[in-house]
CSV table of C-alpha atoms in Angstrom, one decimal:
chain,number,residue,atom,x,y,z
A,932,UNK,CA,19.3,-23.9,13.1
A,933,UNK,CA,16.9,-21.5,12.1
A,934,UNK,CA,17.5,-19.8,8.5
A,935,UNK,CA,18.3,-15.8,9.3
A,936,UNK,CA,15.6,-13.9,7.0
A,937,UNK,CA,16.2,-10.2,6.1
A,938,UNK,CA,14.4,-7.1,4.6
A,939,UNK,CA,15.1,-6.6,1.0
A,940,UNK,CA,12.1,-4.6,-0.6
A,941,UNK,CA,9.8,-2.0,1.0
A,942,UNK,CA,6.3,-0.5,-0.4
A,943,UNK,CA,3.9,2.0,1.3
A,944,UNK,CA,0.2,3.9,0.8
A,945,UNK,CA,-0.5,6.0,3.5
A,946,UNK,CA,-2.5,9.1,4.5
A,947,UNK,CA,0.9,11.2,4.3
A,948,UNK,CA,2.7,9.7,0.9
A,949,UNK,CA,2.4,7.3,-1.8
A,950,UNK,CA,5.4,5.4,-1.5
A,951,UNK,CA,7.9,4.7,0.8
A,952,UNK,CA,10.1,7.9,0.5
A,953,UNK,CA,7.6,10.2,0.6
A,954,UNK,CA,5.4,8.5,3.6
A,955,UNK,CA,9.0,8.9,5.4
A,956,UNK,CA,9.9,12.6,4.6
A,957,UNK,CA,6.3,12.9,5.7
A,958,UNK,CA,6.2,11.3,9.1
A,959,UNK,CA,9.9,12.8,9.8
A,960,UNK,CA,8.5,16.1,8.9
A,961,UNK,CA,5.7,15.7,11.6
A,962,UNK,CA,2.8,16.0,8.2
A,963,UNK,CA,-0.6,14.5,9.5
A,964,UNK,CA,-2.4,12.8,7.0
A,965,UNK,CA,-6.0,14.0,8.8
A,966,UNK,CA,-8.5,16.3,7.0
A,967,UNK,CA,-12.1,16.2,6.4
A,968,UNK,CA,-13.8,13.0,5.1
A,969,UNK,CA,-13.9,12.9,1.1
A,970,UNK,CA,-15.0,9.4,0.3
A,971,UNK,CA,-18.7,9.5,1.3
A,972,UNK,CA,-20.6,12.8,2.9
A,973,UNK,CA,-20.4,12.2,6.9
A,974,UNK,CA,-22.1,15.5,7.8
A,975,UNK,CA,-24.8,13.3,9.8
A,976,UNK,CA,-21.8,11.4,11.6
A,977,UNK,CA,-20.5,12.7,14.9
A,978,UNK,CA,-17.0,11.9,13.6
A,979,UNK,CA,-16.1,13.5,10.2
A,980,UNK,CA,-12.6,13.1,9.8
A,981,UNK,CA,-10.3,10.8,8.9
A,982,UNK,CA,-6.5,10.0,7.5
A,983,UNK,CA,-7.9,9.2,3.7
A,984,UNK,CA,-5.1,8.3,1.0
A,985,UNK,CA,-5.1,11.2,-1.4
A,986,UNK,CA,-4.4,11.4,-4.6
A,987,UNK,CA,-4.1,7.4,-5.9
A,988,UNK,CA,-4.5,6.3,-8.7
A,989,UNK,CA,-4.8,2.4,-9.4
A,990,UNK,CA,-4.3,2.8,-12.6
A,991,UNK,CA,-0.4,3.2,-12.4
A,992,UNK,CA,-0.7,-0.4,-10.7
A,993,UNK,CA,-3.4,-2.6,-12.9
A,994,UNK,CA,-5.6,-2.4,-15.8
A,995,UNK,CA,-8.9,-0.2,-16.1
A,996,UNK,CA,-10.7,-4.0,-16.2
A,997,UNK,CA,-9.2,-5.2,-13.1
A,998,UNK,CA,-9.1,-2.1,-10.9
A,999,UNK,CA,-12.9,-1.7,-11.3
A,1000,UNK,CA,-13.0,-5.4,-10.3
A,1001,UNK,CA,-10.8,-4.4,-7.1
A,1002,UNK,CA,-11.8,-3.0,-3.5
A,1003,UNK,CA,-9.5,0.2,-2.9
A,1004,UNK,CA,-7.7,-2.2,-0.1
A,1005,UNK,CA,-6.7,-4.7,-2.7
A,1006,UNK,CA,-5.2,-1.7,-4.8
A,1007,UNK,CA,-3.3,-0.5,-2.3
A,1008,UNK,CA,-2.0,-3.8,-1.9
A,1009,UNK,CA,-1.0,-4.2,-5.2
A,1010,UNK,CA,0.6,-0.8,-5.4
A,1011,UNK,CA,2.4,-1.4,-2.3
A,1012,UNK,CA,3.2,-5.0,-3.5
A,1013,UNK,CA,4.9,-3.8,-7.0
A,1014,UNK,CA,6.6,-1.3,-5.4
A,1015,UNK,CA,8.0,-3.3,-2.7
A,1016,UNK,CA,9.1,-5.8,-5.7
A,1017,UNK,CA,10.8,-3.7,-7.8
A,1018,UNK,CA,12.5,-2.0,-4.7
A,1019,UNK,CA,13.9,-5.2,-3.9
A,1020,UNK,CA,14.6,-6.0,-7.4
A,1021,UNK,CA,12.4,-8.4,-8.5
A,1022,UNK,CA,11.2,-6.1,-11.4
A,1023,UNK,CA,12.5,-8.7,-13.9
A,1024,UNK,CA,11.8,-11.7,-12.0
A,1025,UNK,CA,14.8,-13.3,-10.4
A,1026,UNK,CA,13.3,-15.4,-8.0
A,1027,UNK,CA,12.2,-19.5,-8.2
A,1028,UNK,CA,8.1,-18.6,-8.3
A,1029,UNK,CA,7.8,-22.4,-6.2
A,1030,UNK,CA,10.0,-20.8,-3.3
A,1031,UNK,CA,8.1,-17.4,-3.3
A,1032,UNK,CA,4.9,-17.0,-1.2
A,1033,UNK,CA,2.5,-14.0,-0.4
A,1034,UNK,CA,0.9,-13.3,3.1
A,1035,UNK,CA,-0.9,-9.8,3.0
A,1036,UNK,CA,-4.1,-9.8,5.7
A,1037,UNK,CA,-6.7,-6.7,6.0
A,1038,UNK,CA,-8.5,-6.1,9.3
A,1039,UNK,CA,-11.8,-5.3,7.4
A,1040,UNK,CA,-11.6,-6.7,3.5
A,1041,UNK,CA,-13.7,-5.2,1.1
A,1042,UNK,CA,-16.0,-2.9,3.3
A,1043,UNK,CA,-16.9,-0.2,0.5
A,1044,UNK,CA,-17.2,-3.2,-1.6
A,1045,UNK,CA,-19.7,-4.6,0.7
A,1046,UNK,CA,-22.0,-1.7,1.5
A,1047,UNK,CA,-22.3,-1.0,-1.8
A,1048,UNK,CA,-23.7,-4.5,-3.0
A,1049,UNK,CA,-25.6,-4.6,0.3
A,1050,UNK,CA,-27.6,-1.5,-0.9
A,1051,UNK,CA,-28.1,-2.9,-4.4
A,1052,UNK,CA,-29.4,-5.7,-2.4
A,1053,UNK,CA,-31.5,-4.1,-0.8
A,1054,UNK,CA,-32.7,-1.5,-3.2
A,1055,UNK,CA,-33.1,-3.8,-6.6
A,1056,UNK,CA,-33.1,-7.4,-4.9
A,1057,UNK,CA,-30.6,-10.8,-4.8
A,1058,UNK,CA,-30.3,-11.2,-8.8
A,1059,UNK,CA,-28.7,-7.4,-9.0
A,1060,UNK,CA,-26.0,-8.2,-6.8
A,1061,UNK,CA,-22.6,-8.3,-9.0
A,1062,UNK,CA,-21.1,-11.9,-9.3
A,1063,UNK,CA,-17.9,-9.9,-8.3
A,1064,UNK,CA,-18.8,-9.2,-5.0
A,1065,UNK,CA,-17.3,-12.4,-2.7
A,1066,UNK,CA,-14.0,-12.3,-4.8
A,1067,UNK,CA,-13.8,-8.4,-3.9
A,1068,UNK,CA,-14.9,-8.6,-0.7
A,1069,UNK,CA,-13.2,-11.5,0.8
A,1070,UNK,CA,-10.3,-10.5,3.5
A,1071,UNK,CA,-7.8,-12.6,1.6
A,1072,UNK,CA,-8.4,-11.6,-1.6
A,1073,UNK,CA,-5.9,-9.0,-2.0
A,1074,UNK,CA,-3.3,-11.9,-1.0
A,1075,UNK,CA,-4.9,-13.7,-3.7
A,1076,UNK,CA,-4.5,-10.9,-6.2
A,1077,UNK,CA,-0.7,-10.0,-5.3
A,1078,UNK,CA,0.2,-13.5,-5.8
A,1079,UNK,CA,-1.4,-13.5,-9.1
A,1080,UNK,CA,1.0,-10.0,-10.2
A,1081,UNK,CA,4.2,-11.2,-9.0
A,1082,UNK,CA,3.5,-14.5,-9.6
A,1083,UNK,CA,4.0,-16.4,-6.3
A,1084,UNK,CA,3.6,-19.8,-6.4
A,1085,UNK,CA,4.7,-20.4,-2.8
A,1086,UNK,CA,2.6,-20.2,0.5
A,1087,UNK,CA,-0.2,-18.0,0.1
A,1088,UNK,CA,-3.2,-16.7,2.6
A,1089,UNK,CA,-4.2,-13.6,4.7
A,1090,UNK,CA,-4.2,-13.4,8.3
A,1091,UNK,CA,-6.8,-11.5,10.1
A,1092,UNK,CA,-6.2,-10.2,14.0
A,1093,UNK,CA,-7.5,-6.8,14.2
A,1094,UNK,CA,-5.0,-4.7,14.4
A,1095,UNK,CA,-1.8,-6.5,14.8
A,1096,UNK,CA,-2.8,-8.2,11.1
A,1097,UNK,CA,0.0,-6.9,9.7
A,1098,UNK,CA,2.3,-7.6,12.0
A,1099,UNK,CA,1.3,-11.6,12.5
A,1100,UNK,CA,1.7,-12.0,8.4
A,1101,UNK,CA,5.1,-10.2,8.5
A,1102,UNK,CA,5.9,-12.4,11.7
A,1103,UNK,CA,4.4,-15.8,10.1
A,1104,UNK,CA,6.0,-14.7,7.2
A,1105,UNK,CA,9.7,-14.6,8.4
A,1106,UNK,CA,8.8,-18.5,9.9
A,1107,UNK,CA,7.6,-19.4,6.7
A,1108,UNK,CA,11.1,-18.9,5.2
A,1109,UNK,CA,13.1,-19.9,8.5
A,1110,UNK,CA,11.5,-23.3,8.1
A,1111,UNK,CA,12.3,-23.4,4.2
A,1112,UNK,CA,8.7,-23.5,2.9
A,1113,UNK,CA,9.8,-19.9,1.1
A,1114,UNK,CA,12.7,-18.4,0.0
A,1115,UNK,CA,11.0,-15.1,-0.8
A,1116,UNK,CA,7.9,-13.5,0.9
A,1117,UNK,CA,5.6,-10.7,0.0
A,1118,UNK,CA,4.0,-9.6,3.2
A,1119,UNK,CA,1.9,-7.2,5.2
A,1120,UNK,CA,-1.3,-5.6,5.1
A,1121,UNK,CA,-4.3,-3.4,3.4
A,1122,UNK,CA,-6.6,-1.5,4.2
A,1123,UNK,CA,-10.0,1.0,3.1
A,1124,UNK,CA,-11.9,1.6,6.0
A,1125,UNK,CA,-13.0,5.2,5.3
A,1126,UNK,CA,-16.5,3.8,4.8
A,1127,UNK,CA,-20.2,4.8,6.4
A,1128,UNK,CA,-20.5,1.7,8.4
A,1129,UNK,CA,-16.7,1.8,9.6
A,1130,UNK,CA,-16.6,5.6,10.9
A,1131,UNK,CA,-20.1,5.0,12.3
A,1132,UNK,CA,-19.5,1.9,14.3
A,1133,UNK,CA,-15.6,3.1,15.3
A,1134,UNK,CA,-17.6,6.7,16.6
A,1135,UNK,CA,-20.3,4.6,18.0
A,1136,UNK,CA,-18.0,2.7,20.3
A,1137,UNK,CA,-16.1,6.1,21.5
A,1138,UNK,CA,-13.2,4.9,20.0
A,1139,UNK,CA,-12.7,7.8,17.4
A,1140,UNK,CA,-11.5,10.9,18.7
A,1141,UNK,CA,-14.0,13.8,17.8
A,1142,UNK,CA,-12.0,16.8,16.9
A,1143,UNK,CA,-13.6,17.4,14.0
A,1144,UNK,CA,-12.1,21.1,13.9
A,1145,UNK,CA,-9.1,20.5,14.3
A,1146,UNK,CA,-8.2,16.8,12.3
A,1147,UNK,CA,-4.5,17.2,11.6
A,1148,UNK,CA,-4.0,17.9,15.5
A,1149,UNK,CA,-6.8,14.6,16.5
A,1150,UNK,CA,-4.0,11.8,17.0
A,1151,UNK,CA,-2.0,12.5,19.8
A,1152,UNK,CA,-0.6,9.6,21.4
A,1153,UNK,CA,0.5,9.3,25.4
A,1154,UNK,CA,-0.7,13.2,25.2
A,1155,UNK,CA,-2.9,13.7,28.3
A,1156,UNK,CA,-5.8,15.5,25.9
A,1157,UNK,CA,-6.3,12.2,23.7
A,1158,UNK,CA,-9.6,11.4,23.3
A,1159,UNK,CA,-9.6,8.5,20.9
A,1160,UNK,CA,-7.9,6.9,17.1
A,1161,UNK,CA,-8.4,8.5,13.8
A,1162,UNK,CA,-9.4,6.6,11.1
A,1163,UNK,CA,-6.4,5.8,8.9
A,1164,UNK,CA,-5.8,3.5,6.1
A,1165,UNK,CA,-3.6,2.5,2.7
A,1166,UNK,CA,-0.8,-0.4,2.9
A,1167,UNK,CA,2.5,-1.3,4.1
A,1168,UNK,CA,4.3,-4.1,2.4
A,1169,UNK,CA,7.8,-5.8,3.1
A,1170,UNK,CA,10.1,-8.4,0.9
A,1171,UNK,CA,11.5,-10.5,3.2
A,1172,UNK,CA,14.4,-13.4,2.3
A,1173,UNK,CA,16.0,-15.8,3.2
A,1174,UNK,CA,20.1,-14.5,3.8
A,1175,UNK,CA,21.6,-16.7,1.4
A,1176,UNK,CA,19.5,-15.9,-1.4
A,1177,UNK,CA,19.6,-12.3,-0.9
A,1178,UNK,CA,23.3,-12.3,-0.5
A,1179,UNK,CA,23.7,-14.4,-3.7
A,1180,UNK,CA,21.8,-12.1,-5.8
A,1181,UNK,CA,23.6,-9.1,-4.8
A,1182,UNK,CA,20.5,-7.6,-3.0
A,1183,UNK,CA,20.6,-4.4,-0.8
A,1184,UNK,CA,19.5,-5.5,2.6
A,1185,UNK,CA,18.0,-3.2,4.7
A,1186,UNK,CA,18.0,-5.2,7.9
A,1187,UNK,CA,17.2,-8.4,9.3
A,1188,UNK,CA,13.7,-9.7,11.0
A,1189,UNK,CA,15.2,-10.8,14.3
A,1190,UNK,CA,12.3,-11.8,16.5
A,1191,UNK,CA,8.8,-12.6,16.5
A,1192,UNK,CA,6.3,-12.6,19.7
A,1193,UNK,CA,2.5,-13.5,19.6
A,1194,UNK,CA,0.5,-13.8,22.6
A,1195,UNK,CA,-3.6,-13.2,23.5
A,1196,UNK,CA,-5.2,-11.5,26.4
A,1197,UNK,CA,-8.2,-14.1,26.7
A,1198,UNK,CA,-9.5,-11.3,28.7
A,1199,UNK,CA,-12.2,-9.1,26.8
A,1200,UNK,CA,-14.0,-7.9,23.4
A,1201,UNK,CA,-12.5,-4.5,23.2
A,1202,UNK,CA,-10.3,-4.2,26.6
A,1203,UNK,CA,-7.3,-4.7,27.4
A,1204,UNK,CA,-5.7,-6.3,30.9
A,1205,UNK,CA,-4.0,-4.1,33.5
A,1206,UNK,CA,-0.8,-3.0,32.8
A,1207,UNK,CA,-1.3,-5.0,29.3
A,1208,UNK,CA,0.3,-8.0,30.5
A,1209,UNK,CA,-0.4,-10.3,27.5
A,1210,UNK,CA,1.5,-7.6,25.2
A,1211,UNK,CA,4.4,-7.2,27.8
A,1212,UNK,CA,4.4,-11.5,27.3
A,1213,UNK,CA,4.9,-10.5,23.3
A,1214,UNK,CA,7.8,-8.6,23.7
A,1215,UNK,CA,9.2,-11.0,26.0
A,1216,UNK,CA,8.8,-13.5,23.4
A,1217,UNK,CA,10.1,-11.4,20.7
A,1218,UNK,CA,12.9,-10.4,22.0
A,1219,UNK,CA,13.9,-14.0,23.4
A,1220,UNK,CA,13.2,-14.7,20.2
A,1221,UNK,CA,16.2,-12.8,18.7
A,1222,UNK,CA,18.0,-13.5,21.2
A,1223,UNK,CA,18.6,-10.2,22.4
A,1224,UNK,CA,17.9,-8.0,25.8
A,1225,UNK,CA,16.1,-4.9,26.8
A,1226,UNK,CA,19.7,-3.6,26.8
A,1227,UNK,CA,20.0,-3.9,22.9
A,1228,UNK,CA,16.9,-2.4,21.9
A,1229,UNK,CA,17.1,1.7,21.1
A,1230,UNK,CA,13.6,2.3,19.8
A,1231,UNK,CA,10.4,1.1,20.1
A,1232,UNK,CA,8.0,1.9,17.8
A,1233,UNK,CA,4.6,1.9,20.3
A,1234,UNK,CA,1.2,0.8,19.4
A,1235,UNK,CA,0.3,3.9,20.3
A,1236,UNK,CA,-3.4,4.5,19.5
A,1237,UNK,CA,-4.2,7.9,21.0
A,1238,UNK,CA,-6.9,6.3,22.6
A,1239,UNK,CA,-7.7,6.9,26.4
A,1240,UNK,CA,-7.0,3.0,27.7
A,1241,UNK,CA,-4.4,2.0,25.3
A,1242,UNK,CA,-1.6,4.6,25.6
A,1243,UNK,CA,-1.3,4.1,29.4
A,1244,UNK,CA,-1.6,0.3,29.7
A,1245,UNK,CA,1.3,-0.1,26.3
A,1246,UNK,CA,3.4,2.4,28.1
A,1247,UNK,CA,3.4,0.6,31.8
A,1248,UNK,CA,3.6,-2.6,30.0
A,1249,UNK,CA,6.9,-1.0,28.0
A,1250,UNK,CA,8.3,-0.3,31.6
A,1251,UNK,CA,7.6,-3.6,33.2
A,1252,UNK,CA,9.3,-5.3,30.3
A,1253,UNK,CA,12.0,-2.7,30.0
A,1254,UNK,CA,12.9,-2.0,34.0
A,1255,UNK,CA,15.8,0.4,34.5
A,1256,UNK,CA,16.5,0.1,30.3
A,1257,UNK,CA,13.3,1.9,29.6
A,1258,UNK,CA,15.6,5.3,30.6
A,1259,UNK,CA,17.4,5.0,27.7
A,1260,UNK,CA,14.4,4.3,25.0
A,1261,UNK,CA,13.6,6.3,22.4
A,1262,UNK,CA,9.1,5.7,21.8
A,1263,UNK,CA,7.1,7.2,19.2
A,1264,UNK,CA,3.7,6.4,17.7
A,1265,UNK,CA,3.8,7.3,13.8
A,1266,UNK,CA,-0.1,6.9,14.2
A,1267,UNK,CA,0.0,10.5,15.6
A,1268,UNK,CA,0.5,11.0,11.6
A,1269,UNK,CA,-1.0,8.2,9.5
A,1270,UNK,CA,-3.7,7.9,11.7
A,1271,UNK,CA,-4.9,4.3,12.6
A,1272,UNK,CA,-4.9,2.3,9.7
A,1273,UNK,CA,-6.1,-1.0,11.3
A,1274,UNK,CA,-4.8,-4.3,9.2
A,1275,UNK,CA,-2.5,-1.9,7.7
A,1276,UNK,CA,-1.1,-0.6,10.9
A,1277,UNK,CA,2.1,-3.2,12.2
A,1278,UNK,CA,3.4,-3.4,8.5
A,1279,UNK,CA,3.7,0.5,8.1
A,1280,UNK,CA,5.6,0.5,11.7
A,1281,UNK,CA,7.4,-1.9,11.2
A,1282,UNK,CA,8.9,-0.1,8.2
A,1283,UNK,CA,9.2,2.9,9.9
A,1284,UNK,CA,11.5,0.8,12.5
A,1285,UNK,CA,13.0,-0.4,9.0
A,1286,UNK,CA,14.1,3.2,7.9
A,1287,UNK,CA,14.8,4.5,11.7
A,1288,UNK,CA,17.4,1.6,11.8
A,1289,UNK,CA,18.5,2.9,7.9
A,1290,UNK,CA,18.5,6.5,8.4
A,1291,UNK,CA,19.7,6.4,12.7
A,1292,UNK,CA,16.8,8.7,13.3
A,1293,UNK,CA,13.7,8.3,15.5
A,1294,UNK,CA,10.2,9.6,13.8
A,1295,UNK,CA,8.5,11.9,16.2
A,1296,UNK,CA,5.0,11.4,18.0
A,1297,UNK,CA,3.6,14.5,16.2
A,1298,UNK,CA,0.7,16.5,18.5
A,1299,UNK,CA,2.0,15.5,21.7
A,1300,UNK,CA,1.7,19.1,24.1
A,1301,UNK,CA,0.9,17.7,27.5
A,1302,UNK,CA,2.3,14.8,29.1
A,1303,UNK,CA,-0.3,12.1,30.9
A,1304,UNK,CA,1.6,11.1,33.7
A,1305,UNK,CA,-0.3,7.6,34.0
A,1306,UNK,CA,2.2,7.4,30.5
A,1307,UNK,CA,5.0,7.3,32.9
A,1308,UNK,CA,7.9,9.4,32.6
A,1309,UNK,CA,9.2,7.6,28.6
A,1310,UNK,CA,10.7,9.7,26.4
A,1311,UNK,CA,7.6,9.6,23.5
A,1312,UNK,CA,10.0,11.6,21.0
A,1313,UNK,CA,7.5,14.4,20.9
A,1314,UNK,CA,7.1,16.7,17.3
A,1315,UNK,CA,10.5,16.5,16.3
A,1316,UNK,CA,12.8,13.5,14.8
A,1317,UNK,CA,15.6,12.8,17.2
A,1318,UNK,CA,19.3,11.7,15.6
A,1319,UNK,CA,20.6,9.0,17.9
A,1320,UNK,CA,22.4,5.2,17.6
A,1321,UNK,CA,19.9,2.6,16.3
A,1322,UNK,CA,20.9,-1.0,16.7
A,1323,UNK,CA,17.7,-2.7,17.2
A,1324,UNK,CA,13.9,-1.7,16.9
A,1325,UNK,CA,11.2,-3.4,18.7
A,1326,UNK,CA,7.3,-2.6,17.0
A,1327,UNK,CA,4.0,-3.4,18.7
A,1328,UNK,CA,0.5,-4.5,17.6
A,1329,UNK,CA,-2.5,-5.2,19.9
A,1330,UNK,CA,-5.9,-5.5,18.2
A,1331,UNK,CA,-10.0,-6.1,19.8
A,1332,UNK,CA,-10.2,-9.4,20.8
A,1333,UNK,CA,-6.6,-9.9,22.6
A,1334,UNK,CA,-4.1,-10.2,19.7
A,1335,UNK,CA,-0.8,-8.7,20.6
A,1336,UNK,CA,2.2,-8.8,18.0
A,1337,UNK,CA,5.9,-7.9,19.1
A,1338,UNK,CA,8.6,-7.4,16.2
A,1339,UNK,CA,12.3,-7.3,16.4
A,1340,UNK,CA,14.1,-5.7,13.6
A,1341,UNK,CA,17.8,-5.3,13.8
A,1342,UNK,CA,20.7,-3.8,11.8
A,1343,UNK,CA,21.9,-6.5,9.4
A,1344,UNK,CA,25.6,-7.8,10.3
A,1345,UNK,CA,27.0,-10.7,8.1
């Protein structure tokens, strides 16, 4: 019998807070974290907005020494990670360091990190480039690094799919402890992608939208004037246990990973299949998974991009999985407000299914104004939070390359 693994600790950087608490005022609040770019000057960029993390400061997380050693995505991750600790109660220690593992991916790594040694390359040679630079860039690193702070001693690596990162560590991490490898898991994502070489390549592909007059209104998922993702980034970070060892420690539980579905589209670079059949085959699996129907699930936190392909494939494939139970669903996309924040992306949804399941409210799809009708006729929760009975919340990931990621959370019942 599989071990039932729950939510115990929660931790957030994003565009609109930097914590947990604030992140959710924020996105129930309909706030959009988009504004001009800060981070480097994008005037010769057709896209020069983004959802930047404002206001952090690493240095409430780690040392001057080791924060200058540390790409912004692994400091994110360590914020996230500490707070996510101590919100669980691990402050103090408390858990067997043998039985506790880390799995935090990033979608990108170290990008700043790299440019910036690629242009010392470049501009002074190979023996300028810092001996720092592969242990900062490296896409596991910040995996790596979080062990190291909470002292994990358990399984430890990053996973890397694109966008559903995230989502696959927080799903490989609830096997990890159903199989009895951990007790304890520190998992999620990272990421810092406001960077030249990110906005350019993103724009470059038309996959940014380019309302650069208007950022706070750019992400506007299922809304018929979409016209691509905004940048996002920061980190979402879950503490996820085995029952038993929650329950013996007195732990608040917030609710209870239930199901897990990964699938691929073998199908295209960038594309996605008609009707998204390969994430439709996720949720399937996620929700056999937990062993529940379309019937027990309230809300479904979408993937959700804003961009012109996705929204309209991830919203048929919602039907077809869904049939006549899609009628009583409750979908929003809390990217309409944190803006896309790649690797990051499934872990901060998946806590926002967290605290919809807490709290029995739905976060609004912020900017939505005119329905697509290839979006079908869902009810996308548009600009306002919507009180309503929350048993069970399904989250989706898809990411280039084919990787979809279906999660099932569910209220916790001994």
């Amino acid at each position: 019998m599989k071990r039932r693994v729950v939510i115990t600790g929660l931790g957030a950087v994003t565009s609109v807070g930097l914590d947990v608490a604030s992140t959710w005022r924020a996105l129930l609040a309909g706030v959009s974290g988009g504004g001009p770019i800060t981070k480097f000057d994008a005037a010769r960029f057709p896209v020069r907005f983004a959802c930047e993390v404002k206001g952090f400061d690493p240095l409430q997380y780690m040392e001057r020494k080791e924060a200058k050693r540390s790409d912004a995505y692994t400091q994110y991750a360590v914020a996230a990670s500490l707070q996510a600790m101590a919100d669980a109660g691990f402050s103090q220690g408390g858990f067997d360091p043998e039985m506790t593992g880390v799995i935090v991916g990033s979608g990108v790594g170290g990008l700043k990190s790299f440019e910036e040694q690629h242009d010392v390359y470049r501009e002074l040679g190979p023996s300028k480039i810092s001996p720092f630079f592969i242990p900062t860039f490296i896409a596991d690193i910040a995996s790596g690094v979080v062990s190291m702070r909470v002292g994990a001693k358990g399984p430890n690596y990053a996973t890397i799919s694109a966008c559903s990162t995230s989502a696959h560590a927080i799903g490989d991490a609830m096997r990890t402890i159903q199989y009895g490898d951990a007790d304890v898991m520190v998992c999620g994502g990272a990421e810092a992608s406001v960077t030249p070489m990110a906005i350019g390549g993103f724009a470059n592909m038309k996959a940014l939208s380019e309302r650069n007059d208007d950022p706070a209104r750019a992400s506007r998922p299922f809304d018929k004037d979409r016209d691509g993702f905004v940048m996002g980034e920061g980190a979402g970070i879950l503490v996820l246990e085995v029952l038993e060892h929650a329950q013996a420690r007195g732990a608040r539980i917030y609710g209870e990973v239930a199901g897990y579905g990964a699938t691929g589209d073998a199908y295209h670079l960038t594309g996605q299949p008609e009707e998204h059949e390969g994430l439709q085959r996720s949720m399937r699996r996620a929700l056999k998974d937990a062993g529940l129907t379309t019937g027990d699930i309230d809300y479904v936190n979408a993937h959700g991009t804003s961009t012109p392909m996705n929204d309209p494939n991830e919203a048929k494939a919602i039907m077809r999985v869904f049939g006549d139970d899609a009628a009583g669903l409750s979908v929003s996309s809390t990217k309409s407000a944190t803006g896309h924040m790649l690797g990051a992306a499934g872990a901060i949804e998946a806590i926002a299914c967290i605290l919809a399941l807490r709290d029995q409210v739905v976060p609004p799809t912020i900017n939505f104004v005119t329905p697509d009708p290839d979006c079908g006729p869902l009810d996308f929760t548009p600009n306002e939070p919507r009180s309503r009975v929350i048993r069970a919340a399904l989250s989706n990931s898809a990411g280039f390359g084919g990787h979809n990621v279906s999660l099932v959370i569910r209220q916790f019942v001994p």
